[in-house]
Amino acid sequence: MTQSDLRIGDLARHTGVGVATIRYYGDVGLLPEAGRSEGGQRHYRPSHVERLMFIKHCRELGFSQDNVRMLLTQADQSDASCEDVARLAKEHLEAVRKKLTALQALEMSLEDMIHACRGGRIQNCRIIEALAANE
């Protein structure tokens, strides 16, 4: 183990990614295999930190695991065209916009239900009535 190597707990603290998630990313091939000490402890290099932060950022943006795998493959080929990456990002943006539209409709439905509520007893609750009527 060199000075720049990290144990899995240190990597987790440094990146904000849980230990179980780091192991999972290794198991599914998103994160390269870590070196091992004589005692079997995983030792991660600075390149693992960079890759894990890339994965984390992709996941925070909502990219699926398959999309992350494709993005990593493309990122590893510095001389390749970025057309596939741009296409994937555009498709993902469109999916995000569809979700936003659905969430805005949900927001309006909830606001309507809440505004219809006059307080009182459950037997006269407009929110319960709206939910029961699937409005």
Coordinates of N, CA, C and O in Angstrom, one line a residue:
M1 N 0.9 -1.2 0.0 CA 0.0 0.0 0.0 C 0.9 1.2 0.0 O 1.8 1.4 0.8
T2 N 0.6 2.1 -0.9 CA 1.4 3.4 -1.0 C 0.6 4.5 -0.3 O -0.5 4.3 0.1
Q3 N 1.3 5.6 -0.1 CA 0.7 6.7 0.6 C -0.6 7.2 -0.1 O -1.5 7.7 0.6
S4 N -0.7 7.1 -1.4 CA -1.8 7.6 -2.1 C -3.0 6.6 -2.1 O -4.1 6.9 -2.6
D5 N -2.7 5.3 -1.7 CA -3.8 4.3 -1.6 C -4.8 4.6 -0.5 O -4.4 5.2 0.5
L6 N -6.0 4.3 -0.8 CA -7.1 4.4 0.2 C -7.7 3.1 0.6 O -7.9 2.3 -0.3
R7 N -8.1 2.9 1.8 CA -8.9 1.8 2.2 C -10.4 2.1 1.8 O -10.7 3.3 1.6
I8 N -11.2 1.1 1.8 CA -12.6 1.4 1.3 C -13.3 2.4 2.2 O -14.1 3.2 1.7
G9 N -13.1 2.4 3.5 CA -13.8 3.4 4.4 C -13.3 4.8 4.1 O -14.1 5.7 4.1
D10 N -12.0 4.9 3.8 CA -11.5 6.2 3.4 C -12.0 6.7 2.1 O -12.4 7.9 1.9
L11 N -12.1 5.8 1.1 CA -12.7 6.1 -0.2 C -14.2 6.5 0.0 O -14.6 7.5 -0.6
A12 N -14.9 5.8 0.9 CA -16.3 6.2 1.1 C -16.4 7.6 1.7 O -17.2 8.4 1.2
R13 N -15.6 7.9 2.7 CA -15.6 9.2 3.3 C -15.2 10.3 2.3 O -15.8 11.4 2.3
H14 N -14.2 10.0 1.5 CA -13.6 11.0 0.6 C -14.6 11.3 -0.5 O -14.7 12.5 -1.0
T15 N -15.4 10.3 -1.0 CA -16.3 10.5 -2.1 C -17.8 10.7 -1.7 O -18.6 11.2 -2.5
G16 N -18.1 10.4 -0.5 CA -19.5 10.4 -0.1 C -20.4 9.3 -0.6 O -21.6 9.3 -0.7
V17 N -19.7 8.2 -1.0 CA -20.4 7.0 -1.6 C -20.2 5.9 -0.5 O -19.1 5.7 0.0
G18 N -21.3 5.2 -0.2 CA -21.3 4.2 0.8 C -20.4 3.0 0.5 O -20.2 2.7 -0.7
V19 N -19.9 2.4 1.5 CA -19.0 1.2 1.4 C -19.7 0.1 0.6 O -19.1 -0.4 -0.4
A20 N -21.0 -0.2 0.9 CA -21.7 -1.2 0.2 C -21.9 -0.8 -1.3 O -21.8 -1.7 -2.2
T21 N -22.1 0.4 -1.6 CA -22.2 0.9 -3.0 C -20.9 0.8 -3.7 O -20.9 0.3 -4.9
I22 N -19.8 1.1 -3.1 CA -18.5 0.9 -3.7 C -18.3 -0.5 -4.0 O -17.8 -0.8 -5.1
R23 N -18.6 -1.4 -3.1 CA -18.4 -2.8 -3.4 C -19.3 -3.3 -4.5 O -18.8 -4.0 -5.4
Y24 N -20.5 -2.8 -4.5 CA -21.4 -3.1 -5.6 C -20.9 -2.7 -7.0 O -20.9 -3.4 -7.9
Y25 N -20.4 -1.4 -7.0 CA -19.9 -0.9 -8.3 C -18.7 -1.8 -8.8 O -18.5 -2.0 -10.0
G26 N -17.9 -2.3 -7.8 CA -16.8 -3.2 -8.2 C -17.4 -4.5 -8.7 O -16.9 -5.0 -9.7
D27 N -18.4 -5.0 -8.0 CA -19.0 -6.3 -8.4 C -19.6 -6.3 -9.8 O -19.5 -7.3 -10.5
V28 N -20.2 -5.2 -10.1 CA -20.9 -5.1 -11.5 C -20.0 -4.6 -12.5 O -20.4 -4.4 -13.7
G29 N -18.7 -4.3 -12.2 CA -17.7 -3.9 -13.2 C -17.7 -2.4 -13.5 O -17.0 -2.0 -14.5
L30 N -18.4 -1.6 -12.8 CA -18.3 -0.1 -13.0 C -17.0 0.5 -12.5 O -16.4 1.4 -13.0
L31 N -16.5 -0.1 -11.4 CA -15.3 0.3 -10.7 C -14.3 -0.8 -10.9 O -14.6 -1.9 -10.6
P32 N -13.1 -0.4 -11.4 CA -12.1 -1.5 -11.6 C -11.7 -2.2 -10.2 O -11.9 -1.6 -9.2
E33 N -11.3 -3.4 -10.3 CA -10.9 -4.1 -9.1 C -9.8 -3.4 -8.4 O -8.9 -2.9 -9.0
A34 N -10.0 -3.4 -7.1 CA -9.0 -2.8 -6.2 C -7.9 -3.7 -5.9 O -8.0 -4.9 -6.0
G35 N -6.7 -3.1 -5.7 CA -5.6 -4.0 -5.2 C -5.9 -4.5 -3.8 O -6.8 -4.1 -3.1
R36 N -5.2 -5.6 -3.4 CA -5.5 -6.2 -2.1 C -4.2 -6.3 -1.3 O -3.1 -6.5 -1.9
S37 N -4.3 -6.1 0.0 CA -3.2 -6.2 0.9 C -3.0 -7.7 1.1 O -3.8 -8.5 0.7
E38 N -1.9 -8.0 1.8 CA -1.7 -9.4 2.2 C -2.8 -10.0 3.0 O -3.2 -11.1 3.0
G39 N -3.5 -9.1 3.8 CA -4.6 -9.5 4.6 C -5.9 -9.5 3.9 O -7.0 -9.8 4.5
G40 N -5.9 -9.1 2.6 CA -7.1 -9.2 1.8 C -7.9 -7.9 1.8 O -9.0 -7.8 1.1
Q41 N -7.4 -6.8 2.4 CA -8.1 -5.5 2.4 C -8.0 -4.9 1.0 O -6.9 -4.9 0.4
R42 N -9.1 -4.3 0.6 CA -9.0 -3.5 -0.7 C -8.3 -2.2 -0.5 O -8.4 -1.5 0.5
H43 N -7.5 -1.9 -1.5 CA -6.7 -0.6 -1.5 C -7.0 0.1 -2.9 O -6.8 -0.5 -3.9
Y44 N -7.5 1.3 -2.8 CA -7.9 2.0 -3.9 C -6.9 3.1 -4.3 O -6.4 3.8 -3.4
R45 N -6.8 3.3 -5.5 CA -5.8 4.3 -6.1 C -6.6 5.6 -6.4 O -7.8 5.7 -6.4
P46 N -5.8 6.7 -6.6 CA -6.5 8.0 -7.0 C -7.4 7.8 -8.3 O -8.4 8.5 -8.4
S47 N -7.0 6.9 -9.2 CA -7.9 6.7 -10.4 C -9.2 6.1 -10.0 O -10.2 6.4 -10.6
H48 N -9.3 5.3 -8.9 CA -10.6 4.9 -8.4 C -11.4 6.0 -7.9 O -12.6 6.0 -8.1
V49 N -10.8 7.0 -7.2 CA -11.5 8.1 -6.7 C -12.1 8.9 -7.9 O -13.3 9.2 -7.8
E50 N -11.3 9.2 -8.9 CA -11.8 9.9 -10.0 C -13.0 9.2 -10.7 O -14.0 9.8 -11.0
R51 N -12.8 7.9 -10.9 CA -13.9 7.1 -11.6 C -15.2 7.0 -10.7 O -16.3 7.2 -11.2
L52 N -15.0 6.9 -9.4 CA -16.1 6.8 -8.5 C -16.9 8.1 -8.5 O -18.1 8.2 -8.5
M53 N -16.1 9.2 -8.5 CA -16.8 10.5 -8.5 C -17.5 10.7 -9.8 O -18.6 11.3 -9.8
F54 N -17.0 10.2 -10.9 CA -17.7 10.3 -12.2 C -19.0 9.5 -12.1 O -20.1 10.0 -12.5
I55 N -18.9 8.3 -11.6 CA -20.1 7.5 -11.5 C -21.1 8.2 -10.6 O -22.3 8.2 -10.9
K56 N -20.7 8.7 -9.4 CA -21.6 9.4 -8.5 C -22.3 10.5 -9.2 O -23.5 10.7 -9.0
H57 N -21.5 11.3 -9.9 CA -22.1 12.5 -10.6 C -23.2 12.0 -11.6 O -24.3 12.6 -11.7
C58 N -22.8 11.0 -12.4 CA -23.8 10.4 -13.4 C -25.1 10.0 -12.7 O -26.2 10.3 -13.1
R59 N -24.9 9.3 -11.6 CA -26.1 8.8 -10.8 C -26.9 10.0 -10.3 O -28.2 9.9 -10.3
E60 N -26.2 11.0 -9.8 CA -27.0 12.2 -9.2 C -27.8 12.8 -10.3 O -28.8 13.4 -10.1
L61 N -27.3 12.8 -11.6 CA -28.0 13.3 -12.7 C -29.1 12.4 -13.2 O -29.8 12.8 -14.1
G62 N -29.2 11.2 -12.6 CA -30.3 10.3 -13.0 C -30.0 9.3 -14.1 O -30.9 8.6 -14.5
F63 N -28.8 9.2 -14.5 CA -28.4 8.2 -15.5 C -28.5 6.8 -14.9 O -28.1 6.6 -13.8
S64 N -29.1 5.9 -15.7 CA -29.2 4.5 -15.3 C -27.8 3.9 -15.2 O -26.8 4.4 -15.7
Q65 N -27.7 2.7 -14.6 CA -26.5 2.0 -14.5 C -26.0 1.7 -15.9 O -24.8 1.8 -16.1
D66 N -26.8 1.2 -16.8 CA -26.4 0.9 -18.1 C -25.9 2.2 -18.8 O -24.9 2.1 -19.6
N67 N -26.5 3.3 -18.6 CA -26.0 4.6 -19.2 C -24.7 4.9 -18.6 O -23.8 5.4 -19.4
V68 N -24.5 4.7 -17.3 CA -23.2 5.0 -16.7 C -22.1 4.2 -17.3 O -21.0 4.6 -17.6
R69 N -22.5 2.9 -17.5 CA -21.5 2.0 -18.1 C -21.1 2.5 -19.5 O -19.9 2.5 -19.9
M70 N -22.1 2.9 -20.3 CA -21.8 3.4 -21.6 C -20.9 4.7 -21.6 O -20.0 4.8 -22.3
L71 N -21.3 5.6 -20.6 CA -20.5 6.8 -20.5 C -19.1 6.5 -20.1 O -18.1 7.2 -20.5
L72 N -18.9 5.6 -19.2 CA -17.6 5.2 -18.8 C -16.8 4.6 -19.9 O -15.6 4.9 -20.1
T73 N -17.4 3.8 -20.7 CA -16.7 3.2 -21.9 C -16.3 4.3 -22.8 O -15.1 4.3 -23.3
Q74 N -17.2 5.3 -23.0 CA -16.8 6.4 -23.9 C -15.7 7.3 -23.3 O -14.8 7.7 -24.0
A75 N -15.8 7.5 -22.0 CA -14.8 8.3 -21.3 C -13.4 7.7 -21.4 O -12.4 8.4 -21.4
D76 N -13.4 6.4 -21.5 CA -12.1 5.7 -21.5 C -11.5 5.7 -22.9 O -10.3 5.3 -23.1
Q77 N -12.2 6.2 -23.9 CA -11.7 6.3 -25.3 C -11.6 7.8 -25.7 O -12.5 8.3 -26.4
S78 N -10.6 8.4 -25.2 CA -10.4 9.9 -25.4 C -10.4 10.4 -26.8 O -10.8 11.5 -27.1
D79 N -10.1 9.5 -27.8 CA -10.1 10.0 -29.2 C -11.4 9.6 -29.9 O -11.5 10.0 -31.1
A80 N -12.3 9.0 -29.3 CA -13.6 8.7 -29.9 C -14.5 9.9 -30.0 O -14.4 10.9 -29.3
S81 N -15.4 9.8 -31.0 CA -16.4 10.9 -31.2 C -17.4 11.0 -30.0 O -17.7 9.9 -29.3
C82 N -17.8 12.1 -29.7 CA -18.8 12.3 -28.5 C -20.2 12.2 -29.0 O -21.1 12.6 -28.2
E83 N -20.5 11.8 -30.2 CA -21.9 11.8 -30.7 C -22.8 10.9 -29.9 O -23.9 11.3 -29.6
D84 N -22.3 9.7 -29.5 CA -23.1 8.8 -28.7 C -23.4 9.4 -27.3 O -24.5 9.2 -26.8
V85 N -22.4 10.1 -26.8 CA -22.6 10.7 -25.5 C -23.6 11.8 -25.6 O -24.5 11.9 -24.7
A86 N -23.5 12.6 -26.6 CA -24.5 13.7 -26.8 C -25.9 13.2 -27.0 O -26.8 13.7 -26.5
R87 N -26.0 12.1 -27.8 CA -27.3 11.5 -28.0 C -27.9 11.0 -26.7 O -29.1 11.2 -26.4
L88 N -27.1 10.3 -26.0 CA -27.6 9.8 -24.7 C -28.0 10.9 -23.7 O -29.0 10.8 -23.1
A89 N -27.2 12.0 -23.7 CA -27.5 13.1 -22.8 C -28.8 13.8 -23.3 O -29.7 14.1 -22.5
K90 N -29.0 13.9 -24.6 CA -30.3 14.5 -25.1 C -31.5 13.6 -24.8 O -32.5 14.1 -24.4
E91 N -31.3 12.3 -25.0 CA -32.4 11.4 -24.6 C -32.7 11.5 -23.1 O -33.9 11.5 -22.7
H92 N -31.7 11.6 -22.3 CA -31.9 11.7 -20.9 C -32.6 13.0 -20.5 O -33.5 13.0 -19.7
L93 N -32.2 14.1 -21.2 CA -32.8 15.4 -20.9 C -34.3 15.3 -21.3 O -35.2 15.8 -20.6
E94 N -34.7 14.7 -22.4 CA -36.1 14.5 -22.8 C -36.8 13.7 -21.7 O -38.0 14.1 -21.4
A95 N -36.3 12.7 -21.2 CA -36.9 11.9 -20.1 C -37.1 12.7 -18.9 O -38.2 12.7 -18.2
V96 N -36.1 13.6 -18.6 CA -36.2 14.4 -17.4 C -37.3 15.4 -17.6 O -38.1 15.7 -16.7
R97 N -37.4 16.0 -18.8 CA -38.5 17.0 -19.1 C -39.9 16.3 -19.0 O -40.8 17.0 -18.5
K98 N -40.0 15.1 -19.4 CA -41.3 14.4 -19.3 C -41.6 14.2 -17.8 O -42.8 14.3 -17.4
K99 N -40.7 13.8 -17.0 CA -40.9 13.6 -15.6 C -41.3 14.9 -14.9 O -42.2 15.0 -14.1
L100 N -40.6 16.0 -15.4 CA -41.0 17.3 -14.8 C -42.4 17.7 -15.1 O -43.2 18.2 -14.3
T101 N -42.8 17.4 -16.3 CA -44.2 17.7 -16.8 C -45.2 16.9 -15.9 O -46.2 17.4 -15.4
A102 N -44.9 15.6 -15.7 CA -45.7 14.8 -14.9 C -45.7 15.3 -13.4 O -46.8 15.3 -12.8
L103 N -44.6 15.7 -12.9 CA -44.5 16.2 -11.5 C -45.3 17.5 -11.4 O -45.9 17.8 -10.4
Q104 N -45.3 18.4 -12.4 CA -46.0 19.6 -12.4 C -47.6 19.3 -12.3 O -48.3 20.0 -11.6
A105 N -48.0 18.3 -13.1 CA -49.4 17.9 -13.1 C -49.8 17.4 -11.7 O -50.8 17.7 -11.2
L106 N -48.9 16.6 -11.1 CA -49.1 16.1 -9.8 C -49.2 17.2 -8.8 O -50.1 17.2 -7.9
E107 N -48.3 18.2 -8.9 CA -48.3 19.3 -8.0 C -49.7 20.1 -8.1 O -50.3 20.4 -7.0
M108 N -50.2 20.3 -9.3 CA -51.4 21.0 -9.4 C -52.6 20.2 -8.9 O -53.5 20.7 -8.2
S109 N -52.6 18.8 -9.0 CA -53.6 18.0 -8.5 C -53.6 18.1 -6.9 O -54.7 18.2 -6.3
L110 N -52.4 18.0 -6.4 CA -52.3 18.1 -4.9 C -52.8 19.5 -4.4 O -53.5 19.6 -3.4
E111 N -52.4 20.5 -5.1 CA -52.8 21.9 -4.7 C -54.3 22.0 -4.8 O -55.0 22.5 -3.9
D112 N -54.9 21.5 -5.8 CA -56.4 21.5 -5.9 C -57.1 20.8 -4.8 O -58.1 21.2 -4.2
M113 N -56.5 19.6 -4.4 CA -57.1 18.8 -3.3 C -57.0 19.6 -2.0 O -57.9 19.7 -1.2
I114 N -55.8 20.2 -1.8 CA -55.6 20.9 -0.5 C -56.5 22.1 -0.5 O -57.1 22.4 0.6
H115 N -56.6 22.9 -1.6 CA -57.5 24.1 -1.6 C -59.0 23.7 -1.4 O -59.7 24.5 -0.9
A116 N -59.3 22.5 -1.8 CA -60.7 22.1 -1.6 C -61.1 21.7 -0.2 O -62.2 21.6 0.2
C117 N -60.0 21.5 0.6 CA -60.2 21.0 2.0 C -60.7 22.2 2.8 O -60.1 23.3 2.8
R118 N -61.8 22.0 3.5 CA -62.3 23.0 4.4 C -62.1 22.7 5.9 O -62.7 23.3 6.7
G119 N -61.3 21.7 6.1 CA -61.1 21.3 7.5 C -62.3 20.5 8.0 O -63.0 19.9 7.2
G120 N -62.5 20.3 9.2 CA -63.6 19.6 9.7 C -63.3 18.1 9.9 O -62.1 17.7 10.2
R121 N -64.3 17.3 9.7 CA -64.1 15.8 10.0 C -63.8 15.0 8.7 O -64.1 15.5 7.6
I122 N -63.2 13.9 8.9 CA -62.8 13.0 7.8 C -64.0 12.7 7.0 O -63.9 12.6 5.7
Q123 N -65.1 12.5 7.6 CA -66.3 12.1 6.8 C -66.7 13.1 5.7 O -67.3 12.8 4.7
N124 N -66.2 14.4 5.9 CA -66.5 15.4 4.9 C -65.2 15.9 4.2 O -65.2 17.0 3.6
C125 N -64.1 15.2 4.3 CA -62.8 15.6 3.8 C -62.7 15.5 2.3 O -62.9 14.5 1.7
R126 N -62.5 16.7 1.7 CA -62.4 16.8 0.2 C -61.2 16.0 -0.3 O -61.2 15.5 -1.4
I127 N -60.1 16.0 0.5 CA -58.9 15.3 0.0 C -59.2 13.8 -0.1 O -58.9 13.2 -1.1
I128 N -59.8 13.2 1.0 CA -60.1 11.8 1.0 C -61.1 11.5 -0.1 O -61.0 10.5 -0.8
E129 N -62.1 12.4 -0.4 CA -63.1 12.2 -1.5 C -62.3 12.2 -2.8 O -62.6 11.3 -3.6
A130 N -61.4 13.1 -3.0 CA -60.7 13.2 -4.3 C -59.8 12.0 -4.5 O -59.8 11.4 -5.6
L131 N -59.2 11.5 -3.4 CA -58.4 10.3 -3.6 C -59.2 9.1 -3.9 O -58.8 8.2 -4.7
A132 N -60.3 9.0 -3.2 CA -61.2 7.8 -3.4 C -61.8 7.8 -4.8 O -62.0 6.8 -5.4
A133 N -62.1 9.0 -5.4 CA -62.6 9.2 -6.7 C -61.6 9.1 -7.8 O -61.9 9.1 -9.0
N134 N -60.3 9.0 -7.4 CA -59.2 9.0 -8.3 C -59.2 10.2 -9.2 O -59.0 10.1 -10.4
E135 N -59.5 11.4 -8.7 CA -59.5 12.6 -9.5 C -58.1 13.2 -9.6 O -57.3 13.2 -8.8

